PDB file of N, CA and C in Angstrom:
ATOM      1  N   UNK A   1      64.854 113.683  56.255  1.00  0.00           N
ATOM      2  CA  UNK A   1      64.913 114.763  57.197  1.00  0.00           C
ATOM      3  C   UNK A   1      64.329 116.085  56.844  1.00  0.00           C
ATOM      4  N   UNK A   2      64.762 116.573  55.691  1.00  0.00           N
ATOM      5  CA  UNK A   2      64.409 117.187  55.212  1.00  0.00           C
ATOM      6  C   UNK A   2      62.905 117.781  55.304  1.00  0.00           C
ATOM      7  N   UNK A   3      62.410 116.303  54.835  1.00  0.00           N
ATOM      8  CA  UNK A   3      60.267 116.593  54.742  1.00  0.00           C
ATOM      9  C   UNK A   3      59.993 116.783  56.627  1.00  0.00           C
ATOM     10  N   UNK A   4      60.811 116.138  57.820  1.00  0.00           N
ATOM     11  CA  UNK A   4      60.568 116.580  58.860  1.00  0.00           C
ATOM     12  C   UNK A   4      60.826 118.024  59.261  1.00  0.00           C
ATOM     13  N   UNK A   5      62.097 118.676  58.539  1.00  0.00           N
ATOM     14  CA  UNK A   5      62.421 119.862  59.342  1.00  0.00           C
ATOM     15  C   UNK A   5      61.118 120.812  58.794  1.00  0.00           C
ATOM     16  N   UNK A   6      60.509 120.682  57.365  1.00  0.00           N
ATOM     17  CA  UNK A   6      59.513 121.345  56.819  1.00  0.00           C
ATOM     18  C   UNK A   6      58.151 121.132  57.525  1.00  0.00           C
ATOM     19  N   UNK A   7      58.239 119.844  58.064  1.00  0.00           N
ATOM     20  CA  UNK A   7      56.869 119.503  58.357  1.00  0.00           C
ATOM     21  C   UNK A   7      56.660 120.914  60.088  1.00  0.00           C
ATOM     22  N   UNK A   8      57.760 120.269  61.106  1.00  0.00           N
ATOM     23  CA  UNK A   8      58.080 121.343  62.106  1.00  0.00           C
ATOM     24  C   UNK A   8      58.126 122.574  62.019  1.00  0.00           C
ATOM     25  N   UNK A   9      58.440 123.073  60.768  1.00  0.00           N
ATOM     26  CA  UNK A   9      58.787 124.407  60.644  1.00  0.00           C
ATOM     27  C   UNK A   9      57.781 125.322  60.271  1.00  0.00           C
ATOM     28  N   UNK A  10      56.952 124.555  59.287  1.00  0.00           N
ATOM     29  CA  UNK A  10      55.592 124.950  58.598  1.00  0.00           C
ATOM     30  C   UNK A  10      54.325 124.777  59.752  1.00  0.00           C
ATOM     31  N   UNK A  11      54.372 123.795  60.673  1.00  0.00           N
ATOM     32  CA  UNK A  11      53.403 123.801  61.547  1.00  0.00           C
ATOM     33  C   UNK A  11      53.781 124.281  62.723  1.00  0.00           C
ATOM     34  N   UNK A  12      54.649 125.470  63.260  1.00  0.00           N
ATOM     35  CA  UNK A  12      54.830 125.951  64.070  1.00  0.00           C
ATOM     36  C   UNK A  12      54.414 127.497  63.995  1.00  0.00           C
ATOM     37  N   UNK A  13      53.719 127.793  65.564  1.00  0.00           N
ATOM     38  CA  UNK A  13      52.724 128.902  65.408  1.00  0.00           C
ATOM     39  C   UNK A  13      54.206 129.878  65.202  1.00  0.00           C
ATOM     40  N   UNK A  14      55.157 130.092  65.651  1.00  0.00           N
ATOM     41  CA  UNK A  14      56.216 130.929  65.752  1.00  0.00           C
ATOM     42  C   UNK A  14      57.769 130.068  64.839  1.00  0.00           C
ATOM     43  N   UNK A  15      57.194 130.006  63.247  1.00  0.00           N
ATOM     44  CA  UNK A  15      58.182 129.597  62.629  1.00  0.00           C
ATOM     45  C   UNK A  15      59.867 129.810  63.048  1.00  0.00           C
ATOM     46  N   UNK A  16      60.426 128.899  63.602  1.00  0.00           N
ATOM     47  CA  UNK A  16      61.893 129.327  63.755  1.00  0.00           C
ATOM     48  C   UNK A  16      62.921 128.218  63.303  1.00  0.00           C
ATOM     49  N   UNK A  17      63.890 128.351  62.389  1.00  0.00           N
ATOM     50  CA  UNK A  17      64.401 127.368  61.960  1.00  0.00           C
ATOM     51  C   UNK A  17      65.301 126.756  62.408  1.00  0.00           C
ATOM     52  N   UNK A  18      66.160 127.347  63.866  1.00  0.00           N
ATOM     53  CA  UNK A  18      66.739 127.053  64.469  1.00  0.00           C
ATOM     54  C   UNK A  18      66.133 125.439  65.755  1.00  0.00           C
ATOM     55  N   UNK A  19      65.110 126.004  66.139  1.00  0.00           N
ATOM     56  CA  UNK A  19      63.961 125.214  66.850  1.00  0.00           C
ATOM     57  C   UNK A  19      63.678 123.868  66.029  1.00  0.00           C
ATOM     58  N   UNK A  20      63.507 124.210  64.929  1.00  0.00           N
ATOM     59  CA  UNK A  20      62.850 123.067  63.889  1.00  0.00           C
ATOM     60  C   UNK A  20      64.464 122.197  63.433  1.00  0.00           C
ATOM     61  N   UNK A  21      65.111 122.931  63.535  1.00  0.00           N
ATOM     62  CA  UNK A  21      66.384 121.777  63.070  1.00  0.00           C
ATOM     63  C   UNK A  21      66.866 120.929  64.175  1.00  0.00           C
ATOM     64  N   UNK A  22      66.639 121.826  65.561  1.00  0.00           N
ATOM     65  CA  UNK A  22      67.442 121.147  66.655  1.00  0.00           C
ATOM     66  C   UNK A  22      66.221 120.016  67.046  1.00  0.00           C
ATOM     67  N   UNK A  23      65.179 120.099  66.642  1.00  0.00           N
ATOM     68  CA  UNK A  23      64.157 119.085  66.916  1.00  0.00           C
ATOM     69  C   UNK A  23      64.476 117.847  65.964  1.00  0.00           C
ATOM     70  N   UNK A  24      64.723 118.195  64.714  1.00  0.00           N
ATOM     71  CA  UNK A  24      64.778 117.264  63.497  1.00  0.00           C
ATOM     72  C   UNK A  24      65.932 116.299  64.041  1.00  0.00           C
ATOM     73  N   UNK A  25      67.292 117.452  64.285  1.00  0.00           N
ATOM     74  CA  UNK A  25      67.863 116.269  64.805  1.00  0.00           C
ATOM     75  C   UNK A  25      67.548 115.697  65.897  1.00  0.00           C
ATOM     76  N   UNK A  26      66.729 115.632  67.225  1.00  0.00           N
ATOM     77  CA  UNK A  26      66.680 114.951  68.067  1.00  0.00           C
ATOM     78  C   UNK A  26      65.627 113.896  67.267  1.00  0.00           C
ATOM     79  N   UNK A  27      64.986 113.916  66.802  1.00  0.00           N
ATOM     80  CA  UNK A  27      63.799 112.933  66.083  1.00  0.00           C
ATOM     81  C   UNK A  27      64.818 111.457  65.344  1.00  0.00           C
ATOM     82  N   UNK A  28      65.903 112.354  64.620  1.00  0.00           N
ATOM     83  CA  UNK A  28      66.776 111.589  63.961  1.00  0.00           C
ATOM     84  C   UNK A  28      67.894 110.588  64.810  1.00  0.00           C
ATOM     85  N   UNK A  29      67.865 111.087  66.005  1.00  0.00           N
ATOM     86  CA  UNK A  29      68.957 110.516  66.996  1.00  0.00           C
ATOM     87  C   UNK A  29      68.073 109.697  67.829  1.00  0.00           C
ATOM     88  N   UNK A  30      66.478 109.567  67.664  1.00  0.00           N
ATOM     89  CA  UNK A  30      65.803 109.208  68.979  1.00  0.00           C
ATOM     90  C   UNK A  30      65.653 107.550  67.693  1.00  0.00           C
ATOM     91  N   UNK A  31      65.560 108.181  66.534  1.00  0.00           N
ATOM     92  CA  UNK A  31      65.358 107.006  65.651  1.00  0.00           C
ATOM     93  C   UNK A  31      66.596 105.853  65.657  1.00  0.00           C
ATOM     94  N   UNK A  32      67.740 106.599  65.828  1.00  0.00           N
ATOM     95  CA  UNK A  32      68.906 105.665  65.740  1.00  0.00           C
ATOM     96  C   UNK A  32      68.872 105.027  67.250  1.00  0.00           C
ATOM     97  N   UNK A  33      68.545 105.714  68.237  1.00  0.00           N
ATOM     98  CA  UNK A  33      68.557 105.195  69.536  1.00  0.00           C
ATOM     99  C   UNK A  33      70.137 104.552  69.932  1.00  0.00           C
ATOM    100  N   UNK A  34      69.928 103.684  70.507  1.00  0.00           N
ATOM    101  CA  UNK A  34      71.457 102.768  71.235  1.00  0.00           C
ATOM    102  C   UNK A  34      71.694 101.620  70.175  1.00  0.00           C
ATOM    103  N   UNK A  35      71.689 102.160  68.985  1.00  0.00           N
ATOM    104  CA  UNK A  35      72.477 101.209  67.869  1.00  0.00           C
ATOM    105  C   UNK A  35      73.646 101.451  67.422  1.00  0.00           C
ATOM    106  N   UNK A  36      74.115 102.710  67.919  1.00  0.00           N
ATOM    107  CA  UNK A  36      75.812 103.016  68.052  1.00  0.00           C
ATOM    108  C   UNK A  36      76.244 102.443  69.300  1.00  0.00           C
ATOM    109  N   UNK A  37      76.781 101.284  69.300  1.00  0.00           N
ATOM    110  CA  UNK A  37      77.358 101.181  70.704  1.00  0.00           C
ATOM    111  C   UNK A  37      79.120 100.466  70.849  1.00  0.00           C
ATOM    112  N   UNK A  38      79.935 101.460  71.141  1.00  0.00           N
ATOM    113  CA  UNK A  38      80.884 101.006  70.840  1.00  0.00           C
ATOM    114  C   UNK A  38      81.754 100.694  72.441  1.00  0.00           C
ATOM    115  N   UNK A  39      82.277  99.734  72.737  1.00  0.00           N
ATOM    116  CA  UNK A  39      83.152  98.943  74.119  1.00  0.00           C
ATOM    117  C   UNK A  39      81.358  99.061  75.101  1.00  0.00           C
ATOM    118  N   UNK A  40      80.314  98.786  74.717  1.00  0.00           N
ATOM    119  CA  UNK A  40      79.282  98.880  75.624  1.00  0.00           C
ATOM    120  C   UNK A  40      78.734  99.898  76.181  1.00  0.00           C
ATOM    121  N   UNK A  41      79.159 101.101  75.396  1.00  0.00           N
ATOM    122  CA  UNK A  41      78.785 102.526  75.608  1.00  0.00           C
ATOM    123  C   UNK A  41      77.959 103.197  74.487  1.00  0.00           C
ATOM    124  N   UNK A  42      76.958 103.530  75.177  1.00  0.00           N
ATOM    125  CA  UNK A  42      76.035 104.269  73.704  1.00  0.00           C
ATOM    126  C   UNK A  42      76.069 105.821  74.201  1.00  0.00           C
ATOM    127  N   UNK A  43      75.990 106.316  72.992  1.00  0.00           N
ATOM    128  CA  UNK A  43      76.033 107.820  73.153  1.00  0.00           C
ATOM    129  C   UNK A  43      75.077 108.235  73.558  1.00  0.00           C
ATOM    130  N   UNK A  44      74.838 109.652  74.174  1.00  0.00           N
ATOM    131  CA  UNK A  44      73.993 110.504  74.661  1.00  0.00           C
ATOM    132  C   UNK A  44      73.905 111.791  74.064  1.00  0.00           C
ATOM    133  N   UNK A  45      72.792 111.917  73.339  1.00  0.00           N
ATOM    134  CA  UNK A  45      72.837 113.293  72.474  1.00  0.00           C
ATOM    135  C   UNK A  45      71.776 114.100  73.323  1.00  0.00           C
ATOM    136  N   UNK A  46      72.036 115.185  73.795  1.00  0.00           N
ATOM    137  CA  UNK A  46      71.350 115.898  74.436  1.00  0.00           C
ATOM    138  C   UNK A  46      71.129 117.584  73.333  1.00  0.00           C
ATOM    139  N   UNK A  47      70.102 118.046  73.406  1.00  0.00           N
ATOM    140  CA  UNK A  47      69.841 119.173  72.903  1.00  0.00           C
ATOM    141  C   UNK A  47      68.945 119.986  73.588  1.00  0.00           C
ATOM    142  N   UNK A  48      69.189 121.472  73.616  1.00  0.00           N
ATOM    143  CA  UNK A  48      68.867 122.573  74.532  1.00  0.00           C
ATOM    144  C   UNK A  48      68.360 123.549  73.653  1.00  0.00           C
ATOM    145  N   UNK A  49      67.029 123.927  73.940  1.00  0.00           N
ATOM    146  CA  UNK A  49      66.736 125.121  73.128  1.00  0.00           C
ATOM    147  C   UNK A  49      66.479 126.361  74.078  1.00  0.00           C
ATOM    148  N   UNK A  50      66.867 127.194  73.585  1.00  0.00           N
ATOM    149  CA  UNK A  50      66.819 128.457  74.819  1.00  0.00           C
ATOM    150  C   UNK A  50      66.512 129.509  74.117  1.00  0.00           C
ATOM    151  N   UNK A  51      65.323 130.427  74.317  1.00  0.00           N
ATOM    152  CA  UNK A  51      65.053 131.100  74.133  1.00  0.00           C
ATOM    153  C   UNK A  51      63.903 132.025  75.341  1.00  0.00           C
ATOM    154  N   UNK A  52      63.610 133.511  75.062  1.00  0.00           N
ATOM    155  CA  UNK A  52      62.973 133.888  76.111  1.00  0.00           C
ATOM    156  C   UNK A  52      61.187 133.195  75.779  1.00  0.00           C
ATOM    157  N   UNK A  53      60.495 133.855  76.560  1.00  0.00           N
ATOM    158  CA  UNK A  53      59.174 132.965  77.061  1.00  0.00           C
ATOM    159  C   UNK A  53      58.286 133.448  75.846  1.00  0.00           C
ATOM    160  N   UNK A  54      57.565 132.249  75.648  1.00  0.00           N
ATOM    161  CA  UNK A  54      56.532 132.959  74.106  1.00  0.00           C
ATOM    162  C   UNK A  54      57.238 133.120  72.979  1.00  0.00           C
ATOM    163  N   UNK A  55      58.543 132.424  72.954  1.00  0.00           N
ATOM    164  CA  UNK A  55      59.368 132.894  71.583  1.00  0.00           C
ATOM    165  C   UNK A  55      58.994 131.504  70.815  1.00  0.00           C
ATOM    166  N   UNK A  56      57.944 130.708  71.079  1.00  0.00           N
ATOM    167  CA  UNK A  56      58.245 129.566  70.087  1.00  0.00           C
ATOM    168  C   UNK A  56      58.687 128.174  70.041  1.00  0.00           C
ATOM    169  N   UNK A  57      59.150 128.014  71.604  1.00  0.00           N
ATOM    170  CA  UNK A  57      59.691 126.738  71.511  1.00  0.00           C
ATOM    171  C   UNK A  57      58.657 125.691  71.886  1.00  0.00           C
ATOM    172  N   UNK A  58      57.742 125.856  71.906  1.00  0.00           N
ATOM    173  CA  UNK A  58      56.661 124.569  72.110  1.00  0.00           C
ATOM    174  C   UNK A  58      56.164 123.797  71.131  1.00  0.00           C
ATOM    175  N   UNK A  59      55.864 124.918  70.180  1.00  0.00           N
ATOM    176  CA  UNK A  59      55.077 124.127  68.703  1.00  0.00           C
ATOM    177  C   UNK A  59      56.344 123.222  68.194  1.00  0.00           C
ATOM    178  N   UNK A  60      57.609 123.508  67.873  1.00  0.00           N
ATOM    179  CA  UNK A  60      58.480 122.326  67.330  1.00  0.00           C
ATOM    180  C   UNK A  60      58.626 121.070  68.562  1.00  0.00           C
ATOM    181  N   UNK A  61      58.752 121.487  69.852  1.00  0.00           N
ATOM    182  CA  UNK A  61      58.952 120.301  70.222  1.00  0.00           C
ATOM    183  C   UNK A  61      57.357 119.508  70.474  1.00  0.00           C
ATOM    184  N   UNK A  62      56.222 120.062  70.159  1.00  0.00           N
ATOM    185  CA  UNK A  62      54.914 119.364  70.223  1.00  0.00           C
ATOM    186  C   UNK A  62      55.258 118.380  68.716  1.00  0.00           C
ATOM    187  N   UNK A  63      55.572 118.959  67.931  1.00  0.00           N
ATOM    188  CA  UNK A  63      55.542 118.503  66.640  1.00  0.00           C
ATOM    189  C   UNK A  63      56.484 117.056  66.779  1.00  0.00           C
ATOM    190  N   UNK A  64      57.448 117.496  67.365  1.00  0.00           N
ATOM    191  CA  UNK A  64      58.430 116.483  67.546  1.00  0.00           C
ATOM    192  C   UNK A  64      57.821 114.934  68.199  1.00  0.00           C
ATOM    193  N   UNK A  65      57.221 115.233  69.131  1.00  0.00           N
ATOM    194  CA  UNK A  65      56.617 114.215  69.764  1.00  0.00           C
ATOM    195  C   UNK A  65      55.391 113.575  68.801  1.00  0.00           C
ATOM    196  N   UNK A  66      54.533 114.176  68.379  1.00  0.00           N
ATOM    197  CA  UNK A  66      53.928 113.611  67.097  1.00  0.00           C
ATOM    198  C   UNK A  66      54.564 112.945  66.018  1.00  0.00           C
ATOM    199  N   UNK A  67      55.484 113.352  65.477  1.00  0.00           N
ATOM    200  CA  UNK A  67      56.169 112.466  64.716  1.00  0.00           C
ATOM    201  C   UNK A  67      57.004 111.182  65.150  1.00  0.00           C
ATOM    202  N   UNK A  68      57.303 111.486  65.916  1.00  0.00           N
ATOM    203  CA  UNK A  68      58.105 109.908  66.876  1.00  0.00           C
ATOM    204  C   UNK A  68      56.924 109.263  67.381  1.00  0.00           C
ATOM    205  N   UNK A  69      55.556 109.955  67.646  1.00  0.00           N
ATOM    206  CA  UNK A  69      54.133 108.898  67.730  1.00  0.00           C
ATOM    207  C   UNK A  69      53.990 108.147  66.618  1.00  0.00           C
ATOM    208  N   UNK A  70      54.327 108.635  65.612  1.00  0.00           N
ATOM    209  CA  UNK A  70      53.439 107.992  64.402  1.00  0.00           C
ATOM    210  C   UNK A  70      54.697 107.388  63.866  1.00  0.00           C
ATOM    211  N   UNK A  71      55.941 107.489  64.080  1.00  0.00           N
ATOM    212  CA  UNK A  71      56.693 106.282  64.012  1.00  0.00           C
ATOM    213  C   UNK A  71      56.764 105.000  64.898  1.00  0.00           C
ATOM    214  N   UNK A  72      56.614 105.576  66.368  1.00  0.00           N
ATOM    215  CA  UNK A  72      56.258 104.315  67.121  1.00  0.00           C
ATOM    216  C   UNK A  72      55.104 104.772  68.280  1.00  0.00           C
ATOM    217  N   UNK A  73      53.958 103.977  68.118  1.00  0.00           N
ATOM    218  CA  UNK A  73      53.168 104.475  68.863  1.00  0.00           C
ATOM    219  C   UNK A  73      53.504 104.541  70.068  1.00  0.00           C
ATOM    220  N   UNK A  74      54.427 103.662  70.715  1.00  0.00           N
ATOM    221  CA  UNK A  74      54.632 103.322  72.417  1.00  0.00           C
ATOM    222  C   UNK A  74      55.252 104.917  72.612  1.00  0.00           C
ATOM    223  N   UNK A  75      55.533 105.386  71.813  1.00  0.00           N
ATOM    224  CA  UNK A  75      56.370 106.885  72.322  1.00  0.00           C
ATOM    225  C   UNK A  75      55.261 107.552  72.485  1.00  0.00           C
ATOM    226  N   UNK A  76      54.314 108.021  73.546  1.00  0.00           N
ATOM    227  CA  UNK A  76      53.134 108.090  73.540  1.00  0.00           C
ATOM    228  C   UNK A  76      53.408 109.561  74.506  1.00  0.00           C
ATOM    229  N   UNK A  77      54.141 109.822  75.270  1.00  0.00           N
ATOM    230  CA  UNK A  77      54.344 111.052  76.062  1.00  0.00           C
ATOM    231  C   UNK A  77      55.595 111.536  76.092  1.00  0.00           C
ATOM    232  N   UNK A  78      55.986 112.655  76.418  1.00  0.00           N
ATOM    233  CA  UNK A  78      57.132 113.545  76.694  1.00  0.00           C
ATOM    234  C   UNK A  78      58.072 113.034  77.491  1.00  0.00           C
ATOM    235  N   UNK A  79      57.578 112.163  78.447  1.00  0.00           N
ATOM    236  CA  UNK A  79      58.600 111.679  79.572  1.00  0.00           C
ATOM    237  C   UNK A  79      59.202 110.156  79.077  1.00  0.00           C
ATOM    238  N   UNK A  80      58.221 109.876  78.064  1.00  0.00           N
ATOM    239  CA  UNK A  80      59.468 108.385  77.475  1.00  0.00           C
ATOM    240  C   UNK A  80      60.518 108.905  76.476  1.00  0.00           C
ATOM    241  N   UNK A  81      60.636 110.239  76.437  1.00  0.00           N
ATOM    242  CA  UNK A  81      62.097 110.608  75.999  1.00  0.00           C
ATOM    243  C   UNK A  81      62.734 111.599  76.699  1.00  0.00           C
ATOM    244  N   UNK A  82      62.002 112.429  77.229  1.00  0.00           N
ATOM    245  CA  UNK A  82      62.671 113.727  78.100  1.00  0.00           C
ATOM    246  C   UNK A  82      61.461 114.362  78.245  1.00  0.00           C
ATOM    247  N   UNK A  83      61.848 115.371  79.545  1.00  0.00           N
ATOM    248  CA  UNK A  83      61.050 116.690  79.539  1.00  0.00           C
ATOM    249  C   UNK A  83      61.180 117.721  78.515  1.00  0.00           C
ATOM    250  N   UNK A  84      60.167 118.084  78.305  1.00  0.00           N
ATOM    251  CA  UNK A  84      60.350 119.490  76.847  1.00  0.00           C
ATOM    252  C   UNK A  84      60.698 120.367  77.663  1.00  0.00           C
ATOM    253  N   UNK A  85      61.021 120.473  78.708  1.00  0.00           N
ATOM    254  CA  UNK A  85      61.834 121.946  79.270  1.00  0.00           C
ATOM    255  C   UNK A  85      63.516 121.559  79.527  1.00  0.00           C
ATOM    256  N   UNK A  86      63.718 120.453  78.726  1.00  0.00           N
ATOM    257  CA  UNK A  86      65.441 120.163  78.408  1.00  0.00           C
ATOM    258  C   UNK A  86      65.560 119.689  77.233  1.00  0.00           C
ATOM    259  N   UNK A  87      64.844 119.840  76.248  1.00  0.00           N
ATOM    260  CA  UNK A  87      64.940 119.510  74.854  1.00  0.00           C
ATOM    261  C   UNK A  87      65.381 120.478  74.388  1.00  0.00           C
TER     262      UNK A  87
END
């Protein structure tokens, strides 16, 4: 996870540690997927990055999808997981 965090942080146009952390957690959550199920109920984990316009949200989100696509090429667009406006 540390390598993913550093990749996202260092490759963001405006490095924000909070955004890199949130997107790293989202990647870890996506990798775990529905493998944690209790009584036929899988957990849903939502992340919300809130910041003013042009404050660096887009970079970490794009890097997140790039990392996920490298892990699984079927994850080829943002709609596969969620809208980037709600990540």
